[in-house]
PDB file of C-alpha atoms in Angstrom:
ATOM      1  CA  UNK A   1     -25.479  11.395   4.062  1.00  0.00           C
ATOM      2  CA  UNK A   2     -23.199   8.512   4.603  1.00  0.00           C
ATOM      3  CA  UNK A   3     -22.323   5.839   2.426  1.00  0.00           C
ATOM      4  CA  UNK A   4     -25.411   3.018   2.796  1.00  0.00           C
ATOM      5  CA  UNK A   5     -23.540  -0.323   4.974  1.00  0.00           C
ATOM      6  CA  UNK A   6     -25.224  -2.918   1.556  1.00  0.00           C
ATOM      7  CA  UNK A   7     -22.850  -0.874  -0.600  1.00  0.00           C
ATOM      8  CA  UNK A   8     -19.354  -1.523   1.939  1.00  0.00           C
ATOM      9  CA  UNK A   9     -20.597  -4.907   2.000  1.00  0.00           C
ATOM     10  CA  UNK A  10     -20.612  -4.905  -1.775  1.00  0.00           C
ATOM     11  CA  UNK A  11     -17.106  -3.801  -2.303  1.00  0.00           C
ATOM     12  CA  UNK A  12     -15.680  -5.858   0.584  1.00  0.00           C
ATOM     13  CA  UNK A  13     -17.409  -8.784  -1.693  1.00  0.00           C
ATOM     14  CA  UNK A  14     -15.921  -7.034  -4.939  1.00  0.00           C
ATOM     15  CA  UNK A  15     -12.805  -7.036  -3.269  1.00  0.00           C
ATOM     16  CA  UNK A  16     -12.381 -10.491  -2.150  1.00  0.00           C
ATOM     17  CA  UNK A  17     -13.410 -12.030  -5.990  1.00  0.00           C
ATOM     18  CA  UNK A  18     -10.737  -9.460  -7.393  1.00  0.00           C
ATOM     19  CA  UNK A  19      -7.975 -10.768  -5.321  1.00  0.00           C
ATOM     20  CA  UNK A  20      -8.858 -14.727  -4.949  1.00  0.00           C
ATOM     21  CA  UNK A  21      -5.770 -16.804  -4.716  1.00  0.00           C
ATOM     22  CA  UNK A  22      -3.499 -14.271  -4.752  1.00  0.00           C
ATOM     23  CA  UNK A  23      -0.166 -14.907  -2.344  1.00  0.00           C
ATOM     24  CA  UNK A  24       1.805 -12.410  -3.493  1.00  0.00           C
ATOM     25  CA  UNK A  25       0.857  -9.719  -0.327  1.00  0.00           C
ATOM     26  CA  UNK A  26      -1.329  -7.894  -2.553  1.00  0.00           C
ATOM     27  CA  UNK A  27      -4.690 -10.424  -1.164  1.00  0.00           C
ATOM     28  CA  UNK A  28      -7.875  -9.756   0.155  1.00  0.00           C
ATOM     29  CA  UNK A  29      -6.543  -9.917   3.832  1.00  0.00           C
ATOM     30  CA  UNK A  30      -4.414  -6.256   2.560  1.00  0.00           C
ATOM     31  CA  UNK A  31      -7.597  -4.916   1.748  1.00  0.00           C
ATOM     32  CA  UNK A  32      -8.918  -5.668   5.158  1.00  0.00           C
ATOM     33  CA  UNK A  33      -6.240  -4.664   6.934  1.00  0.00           C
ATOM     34  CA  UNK A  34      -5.968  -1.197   5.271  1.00  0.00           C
ATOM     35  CA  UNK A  35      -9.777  -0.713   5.650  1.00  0.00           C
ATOM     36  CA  UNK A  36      -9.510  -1.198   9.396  1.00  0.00           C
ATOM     37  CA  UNK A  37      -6.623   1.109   9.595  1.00  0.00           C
ATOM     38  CA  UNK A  38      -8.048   3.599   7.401  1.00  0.00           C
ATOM     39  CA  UNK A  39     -11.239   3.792   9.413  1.00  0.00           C
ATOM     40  CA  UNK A  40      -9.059   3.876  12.710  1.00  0.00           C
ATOM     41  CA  UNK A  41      -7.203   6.689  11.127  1.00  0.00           C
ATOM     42  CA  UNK A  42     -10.452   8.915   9.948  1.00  0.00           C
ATOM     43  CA  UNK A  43     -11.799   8.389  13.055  1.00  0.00           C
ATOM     44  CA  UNK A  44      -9.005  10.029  15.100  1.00  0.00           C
ATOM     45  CA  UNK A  45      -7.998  12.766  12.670  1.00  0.00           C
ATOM     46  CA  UNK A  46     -11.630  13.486  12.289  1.00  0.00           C
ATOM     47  CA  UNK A  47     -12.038  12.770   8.140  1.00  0.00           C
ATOM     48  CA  UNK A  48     -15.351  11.098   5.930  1.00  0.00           C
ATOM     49  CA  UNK A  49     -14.895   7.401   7.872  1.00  0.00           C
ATOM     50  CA  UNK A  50     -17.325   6.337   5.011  1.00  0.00           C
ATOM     51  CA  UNK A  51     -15.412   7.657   2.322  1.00  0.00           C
ATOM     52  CA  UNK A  52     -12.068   6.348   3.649  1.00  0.00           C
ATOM     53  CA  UNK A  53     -13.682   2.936   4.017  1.00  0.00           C
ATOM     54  CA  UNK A  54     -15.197   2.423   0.651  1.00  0.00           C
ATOM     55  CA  UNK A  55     -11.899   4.302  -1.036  1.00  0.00           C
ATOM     56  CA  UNK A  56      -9.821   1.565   0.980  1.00  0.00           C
ATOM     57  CA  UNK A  57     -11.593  -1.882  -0.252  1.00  0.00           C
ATOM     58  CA  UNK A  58     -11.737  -0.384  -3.668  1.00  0.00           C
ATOM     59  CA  UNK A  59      -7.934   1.081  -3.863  1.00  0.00           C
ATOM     60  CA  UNK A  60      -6.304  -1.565  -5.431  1.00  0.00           C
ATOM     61  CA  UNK A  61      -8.952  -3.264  -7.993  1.00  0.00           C
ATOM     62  CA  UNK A  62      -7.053  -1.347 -10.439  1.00  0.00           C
ATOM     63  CA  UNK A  63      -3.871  -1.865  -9.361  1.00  0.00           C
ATOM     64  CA  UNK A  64      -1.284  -1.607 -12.117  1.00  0.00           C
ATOM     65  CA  UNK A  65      -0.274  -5.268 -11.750  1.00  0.00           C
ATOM     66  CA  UNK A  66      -4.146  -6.749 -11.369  1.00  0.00           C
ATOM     67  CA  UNK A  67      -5.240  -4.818 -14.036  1.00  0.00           C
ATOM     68  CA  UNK A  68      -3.508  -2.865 -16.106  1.00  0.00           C
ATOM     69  CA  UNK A  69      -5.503  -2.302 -18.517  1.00  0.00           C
ATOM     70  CA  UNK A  70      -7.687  -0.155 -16.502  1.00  0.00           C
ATOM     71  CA  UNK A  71      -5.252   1.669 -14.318  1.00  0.00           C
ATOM     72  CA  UNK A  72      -5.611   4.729 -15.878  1.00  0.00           C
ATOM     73  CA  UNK A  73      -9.273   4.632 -16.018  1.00  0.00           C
ATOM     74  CA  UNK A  74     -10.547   3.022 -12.837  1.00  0.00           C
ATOM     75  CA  UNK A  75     -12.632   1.238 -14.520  1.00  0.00           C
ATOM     76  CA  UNK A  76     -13.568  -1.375 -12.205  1.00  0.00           C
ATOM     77  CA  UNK A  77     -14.065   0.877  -9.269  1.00  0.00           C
ATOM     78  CA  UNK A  78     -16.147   3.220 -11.181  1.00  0.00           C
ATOM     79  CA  UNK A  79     -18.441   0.648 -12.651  1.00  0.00           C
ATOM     80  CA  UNK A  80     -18.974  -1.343  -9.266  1.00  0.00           C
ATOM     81  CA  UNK A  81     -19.571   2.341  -7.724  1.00  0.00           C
ATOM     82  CA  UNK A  82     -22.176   3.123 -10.630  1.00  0.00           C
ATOM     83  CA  UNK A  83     -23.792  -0.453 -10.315  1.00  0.00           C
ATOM     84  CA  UNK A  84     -23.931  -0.198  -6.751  1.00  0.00           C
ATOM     85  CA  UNK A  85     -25.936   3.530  -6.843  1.00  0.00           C
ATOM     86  CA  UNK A  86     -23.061   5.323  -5.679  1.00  0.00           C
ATOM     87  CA  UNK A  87     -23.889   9.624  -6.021  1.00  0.00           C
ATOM     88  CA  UNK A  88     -21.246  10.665  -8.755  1.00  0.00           C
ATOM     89  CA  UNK A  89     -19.852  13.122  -6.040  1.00  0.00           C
ATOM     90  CA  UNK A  90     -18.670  10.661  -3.865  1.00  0.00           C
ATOM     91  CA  UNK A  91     -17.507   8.490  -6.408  1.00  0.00           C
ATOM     92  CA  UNK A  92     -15.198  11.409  -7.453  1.00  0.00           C
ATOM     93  CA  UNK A  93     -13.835  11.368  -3.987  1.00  0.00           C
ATOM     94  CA  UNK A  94     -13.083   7.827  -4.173  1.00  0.00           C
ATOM     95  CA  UNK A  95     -11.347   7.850  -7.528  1.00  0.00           C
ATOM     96  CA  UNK A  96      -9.400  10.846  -6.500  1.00  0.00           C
ATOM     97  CA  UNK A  97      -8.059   8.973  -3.394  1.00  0.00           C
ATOM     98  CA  UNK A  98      -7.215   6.001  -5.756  1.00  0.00           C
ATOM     99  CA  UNK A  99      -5.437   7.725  -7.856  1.00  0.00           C
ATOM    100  CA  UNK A 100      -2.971   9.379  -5.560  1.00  0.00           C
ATOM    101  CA  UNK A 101      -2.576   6.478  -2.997  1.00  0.00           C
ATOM    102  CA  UNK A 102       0.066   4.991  -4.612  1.00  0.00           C
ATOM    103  CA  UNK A 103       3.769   5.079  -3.885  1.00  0.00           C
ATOM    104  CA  UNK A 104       5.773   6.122  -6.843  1.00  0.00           C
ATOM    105  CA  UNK A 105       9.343   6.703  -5.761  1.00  0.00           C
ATOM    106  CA  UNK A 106      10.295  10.205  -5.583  1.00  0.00           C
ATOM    107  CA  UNK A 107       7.089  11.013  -7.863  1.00  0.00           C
ATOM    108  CA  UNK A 108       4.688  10.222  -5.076  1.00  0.00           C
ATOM    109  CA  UNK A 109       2.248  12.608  -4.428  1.00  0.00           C
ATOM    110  CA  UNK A 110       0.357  13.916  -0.972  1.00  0.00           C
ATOM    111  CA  UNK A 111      -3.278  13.187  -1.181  1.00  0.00           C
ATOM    112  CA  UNK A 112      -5.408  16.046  -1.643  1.00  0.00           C
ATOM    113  CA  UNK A 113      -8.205  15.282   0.878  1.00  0.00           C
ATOM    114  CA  UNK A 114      -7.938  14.265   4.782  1.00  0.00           C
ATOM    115  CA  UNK A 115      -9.568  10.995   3.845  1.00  0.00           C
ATOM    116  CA  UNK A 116      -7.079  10.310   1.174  1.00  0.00           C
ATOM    117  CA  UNK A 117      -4.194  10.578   3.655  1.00  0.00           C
ATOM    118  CA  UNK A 118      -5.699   8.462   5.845  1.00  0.00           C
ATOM    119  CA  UNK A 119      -6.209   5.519   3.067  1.00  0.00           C
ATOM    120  CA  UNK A 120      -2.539   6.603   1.861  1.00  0.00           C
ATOM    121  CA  UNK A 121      -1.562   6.322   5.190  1.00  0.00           C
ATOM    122  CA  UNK A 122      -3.060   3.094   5.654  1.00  0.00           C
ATOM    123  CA  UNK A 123      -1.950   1.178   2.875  1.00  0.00           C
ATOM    124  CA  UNK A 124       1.661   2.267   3.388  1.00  0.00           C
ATOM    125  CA  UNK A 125       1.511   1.383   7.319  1.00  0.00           C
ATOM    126  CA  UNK A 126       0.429  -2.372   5.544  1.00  0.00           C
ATOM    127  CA  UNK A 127       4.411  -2.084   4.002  1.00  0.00           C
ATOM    128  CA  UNK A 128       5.765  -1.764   7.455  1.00  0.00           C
ATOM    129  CA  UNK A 129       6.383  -3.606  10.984  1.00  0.00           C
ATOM    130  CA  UNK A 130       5.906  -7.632  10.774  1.00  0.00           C
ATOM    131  CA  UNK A 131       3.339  -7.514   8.285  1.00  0.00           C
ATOM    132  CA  UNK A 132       5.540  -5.263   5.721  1.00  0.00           C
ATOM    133  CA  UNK A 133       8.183  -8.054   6.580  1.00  0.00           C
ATOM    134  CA  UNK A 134       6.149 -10.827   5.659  1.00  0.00           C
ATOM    135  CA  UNK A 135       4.811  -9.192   2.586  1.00  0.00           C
ATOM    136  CA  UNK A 136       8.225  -7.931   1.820  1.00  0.00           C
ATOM    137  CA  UNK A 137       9.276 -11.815   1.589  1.00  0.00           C
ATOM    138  CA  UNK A 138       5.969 -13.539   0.299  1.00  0.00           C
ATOM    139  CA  UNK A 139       5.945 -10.732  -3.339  1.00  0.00           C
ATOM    140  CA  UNK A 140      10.126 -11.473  -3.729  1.00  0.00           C
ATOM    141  CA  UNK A 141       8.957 -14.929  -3.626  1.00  0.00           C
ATOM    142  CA  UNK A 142       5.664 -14.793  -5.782  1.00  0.00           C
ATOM    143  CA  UNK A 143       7.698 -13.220  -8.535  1.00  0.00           C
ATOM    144  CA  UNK A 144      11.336 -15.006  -8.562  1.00  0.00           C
ATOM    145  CA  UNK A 145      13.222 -12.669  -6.288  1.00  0.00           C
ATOM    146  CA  UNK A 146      16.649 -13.284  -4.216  1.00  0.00           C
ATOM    147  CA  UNK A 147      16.436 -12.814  -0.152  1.00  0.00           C
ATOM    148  CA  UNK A 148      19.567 -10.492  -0.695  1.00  0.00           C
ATOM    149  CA  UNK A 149      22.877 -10.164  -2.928  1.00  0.00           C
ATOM    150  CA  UNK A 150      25.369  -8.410  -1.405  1.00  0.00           C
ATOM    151  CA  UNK A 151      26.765  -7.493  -4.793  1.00  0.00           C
ATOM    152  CA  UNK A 152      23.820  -5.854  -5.966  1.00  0.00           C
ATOM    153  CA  UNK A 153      23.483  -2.161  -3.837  1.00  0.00           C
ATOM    154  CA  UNK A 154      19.700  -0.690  -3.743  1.00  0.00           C
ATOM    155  CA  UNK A 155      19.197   1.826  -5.980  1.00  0.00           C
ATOM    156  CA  UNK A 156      17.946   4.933  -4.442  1.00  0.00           C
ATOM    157  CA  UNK A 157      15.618   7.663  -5.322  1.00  0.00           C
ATOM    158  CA  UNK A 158      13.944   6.467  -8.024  1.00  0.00           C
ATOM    159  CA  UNK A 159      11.130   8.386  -9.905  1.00  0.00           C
ATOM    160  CA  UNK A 160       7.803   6.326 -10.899  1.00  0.00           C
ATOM    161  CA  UNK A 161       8.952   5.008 -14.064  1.00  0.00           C
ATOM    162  CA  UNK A 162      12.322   3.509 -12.937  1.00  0.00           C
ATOM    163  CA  UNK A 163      10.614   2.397  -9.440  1.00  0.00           C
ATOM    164  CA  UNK A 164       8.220   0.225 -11.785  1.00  0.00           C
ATOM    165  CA  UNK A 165      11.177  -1.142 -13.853  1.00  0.00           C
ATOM    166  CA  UNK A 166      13.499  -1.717 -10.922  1.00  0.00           C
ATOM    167  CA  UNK A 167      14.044  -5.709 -10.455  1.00  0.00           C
ATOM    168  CA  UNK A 168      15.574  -5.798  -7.437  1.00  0.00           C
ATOM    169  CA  UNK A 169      16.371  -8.346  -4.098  1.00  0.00           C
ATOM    170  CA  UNK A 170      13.433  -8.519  -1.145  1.00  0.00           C
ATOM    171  CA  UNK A 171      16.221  -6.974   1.208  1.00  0.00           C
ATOM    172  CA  UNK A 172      16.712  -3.790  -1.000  1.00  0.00           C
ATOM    173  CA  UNK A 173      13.349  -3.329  -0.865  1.00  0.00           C
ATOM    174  CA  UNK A 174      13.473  -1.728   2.604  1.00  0.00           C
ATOM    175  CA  UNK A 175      15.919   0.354   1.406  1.00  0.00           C
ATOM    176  CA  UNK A 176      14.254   1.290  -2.240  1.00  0.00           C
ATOM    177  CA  UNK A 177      10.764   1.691  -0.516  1.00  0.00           C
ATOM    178  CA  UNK A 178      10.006   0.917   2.745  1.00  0.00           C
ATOM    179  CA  UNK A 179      12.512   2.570   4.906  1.00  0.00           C
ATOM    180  CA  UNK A 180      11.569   6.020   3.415  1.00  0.00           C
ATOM    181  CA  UNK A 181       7.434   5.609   4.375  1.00  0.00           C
ATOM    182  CA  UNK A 182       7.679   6.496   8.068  1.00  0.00           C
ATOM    183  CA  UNK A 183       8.670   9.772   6.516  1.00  0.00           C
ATOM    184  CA  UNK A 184       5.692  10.105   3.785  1.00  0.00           C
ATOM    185  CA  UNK A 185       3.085   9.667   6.191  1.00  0.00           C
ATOM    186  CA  UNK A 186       0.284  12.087   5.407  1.00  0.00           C
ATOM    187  CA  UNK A 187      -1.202  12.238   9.134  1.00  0.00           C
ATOM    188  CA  UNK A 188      -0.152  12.635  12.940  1.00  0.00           C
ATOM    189  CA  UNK A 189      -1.874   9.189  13.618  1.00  0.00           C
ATOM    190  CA  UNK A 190      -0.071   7.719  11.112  1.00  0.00           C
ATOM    191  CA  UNK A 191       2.878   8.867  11.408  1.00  0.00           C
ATOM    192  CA  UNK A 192       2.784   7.587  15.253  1.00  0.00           C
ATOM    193  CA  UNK A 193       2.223   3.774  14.215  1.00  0.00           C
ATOM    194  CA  UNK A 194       4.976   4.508  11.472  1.00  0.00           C
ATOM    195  CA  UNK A 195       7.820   5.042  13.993  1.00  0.00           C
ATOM    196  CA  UNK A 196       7.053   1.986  15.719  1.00  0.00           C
ATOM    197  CA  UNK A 197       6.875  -0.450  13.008  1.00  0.00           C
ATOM    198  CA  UNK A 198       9.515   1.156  11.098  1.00  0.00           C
ATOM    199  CA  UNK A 199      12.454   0.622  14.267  1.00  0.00           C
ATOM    200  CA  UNK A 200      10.836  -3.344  14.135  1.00  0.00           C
ATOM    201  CA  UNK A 201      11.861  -3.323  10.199  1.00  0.00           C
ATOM    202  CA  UNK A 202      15.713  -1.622  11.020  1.00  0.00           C
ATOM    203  CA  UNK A 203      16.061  -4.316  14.089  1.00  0.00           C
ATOM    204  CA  UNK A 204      14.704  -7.483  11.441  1.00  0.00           C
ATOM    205  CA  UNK A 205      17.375  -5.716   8.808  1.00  0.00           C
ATOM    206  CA  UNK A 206      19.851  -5.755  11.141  1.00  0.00           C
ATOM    207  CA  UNK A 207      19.643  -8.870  12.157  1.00  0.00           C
ATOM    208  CA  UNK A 208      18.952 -10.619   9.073  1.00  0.00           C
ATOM    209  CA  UNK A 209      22.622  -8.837   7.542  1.00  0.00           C
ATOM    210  CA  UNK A 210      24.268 -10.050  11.228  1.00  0.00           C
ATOM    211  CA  UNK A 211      22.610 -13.886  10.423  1.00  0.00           C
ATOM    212  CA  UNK A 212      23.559 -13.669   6.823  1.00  0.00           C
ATOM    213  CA  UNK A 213      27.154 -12.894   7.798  1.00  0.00           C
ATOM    214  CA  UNK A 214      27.500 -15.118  10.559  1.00  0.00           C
ATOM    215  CA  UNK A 215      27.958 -12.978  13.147  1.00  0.00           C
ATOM    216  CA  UNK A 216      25.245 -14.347  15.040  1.00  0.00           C
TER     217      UNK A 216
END
């Protein structure tokens, strides 16, 4: 039995008053985008398109930096899931795919289920080509963060913990995170849109360092 269309539009609602007037990347327009792609994604690899939907406009209402207070717990997803009549089965499935969608350095884990990779997939092919760019620039600048310091390397292969605490530039970013996604992605789909937005991210490096140094 799929999931009923009056409970997506629900959490697509949920979503949107969770995220109002954020500009920081992590909006209402991310959740869109990684609920089309996650669809896109089940539909091809042949995963639960309902599941992966409703796991993708509810996987960051918990997010560590909305709410941290109920990371842990989920407890927003699980009480618009048990408001909204979700079976406790599926909302299992969901919290499962929640809880391992996140990047975490070298502490990130591979989803358990098909439509986890595909939301996992989704939300990290959100970090990459122009739109990883863009977010890339609009977080550093939402929290007080340099374009770039070329005294001040990336630090590389962090676990969870020192990901979390790292305070870094927006150009080490690529290098701390989103250069190392094209190989994390969980499906063949994925990892097919990955290469492509991941050589636009290398060219914008490159030519941002070549600007920066006045080569060109």
């Amino acid at each position: 039995m799929g999931i009923d269309e009056q409970v997506i539009a629900a959490a697509a609602e949920y979503a949107r008053a969770a995220f109002a007037g954020d500009s920081s990347g992590h909006d209402y327009a991310h959740t869109l985008r990684v609920c089309r792609m996650a669809v896109r994604l089940a539909h091809v690899e042949g995963a639960d398109e309902g599941i992966a939907r409703l796991a993708a406009l509810l996987h960051d209402v918990d997010d560590r930096k909305l709410s941290p207070n109920t990371h842990e717990s989920l407890a927003r997803a699980r009480e618009f899931m048990s408001n909204a009549g979700v079976d406790d089965d599926t909302a299992e499935q969901v919290c499962q795919i929640i809880r391992e969608v996140s990047f975490r350095g070298s502490d990130s884990v591979m989803p358990s289920t098909l439509e986890g990779r595909c939301v996992q997939d989704a939300d990290r092919l959100d970090a990459l080509g122009a739109i990883g760019v863009a977010r890339t620039f609009a977080y550093g600048g939402a929290h007080g963060r340099s374009l770039h310091d070329p005294d001040e390397p990336p630090t590389l292969d962090m676990d969870d913990e020192q990901y979390r605490q790292r305070t870094s530039t927006s150009l080490n970013h690529f290098y701390e995170k989103l250069f190392l996604l094209k190989d994390l992605m969980g499906t063949a789909s994925g990892r097919a849109i990955a290469e492509r937005r991941d050589a636009f991210m290398h060219a914008f490096v490159d030519e941002f360092l070549a600007e920066w140094d006045g080569e060109r």
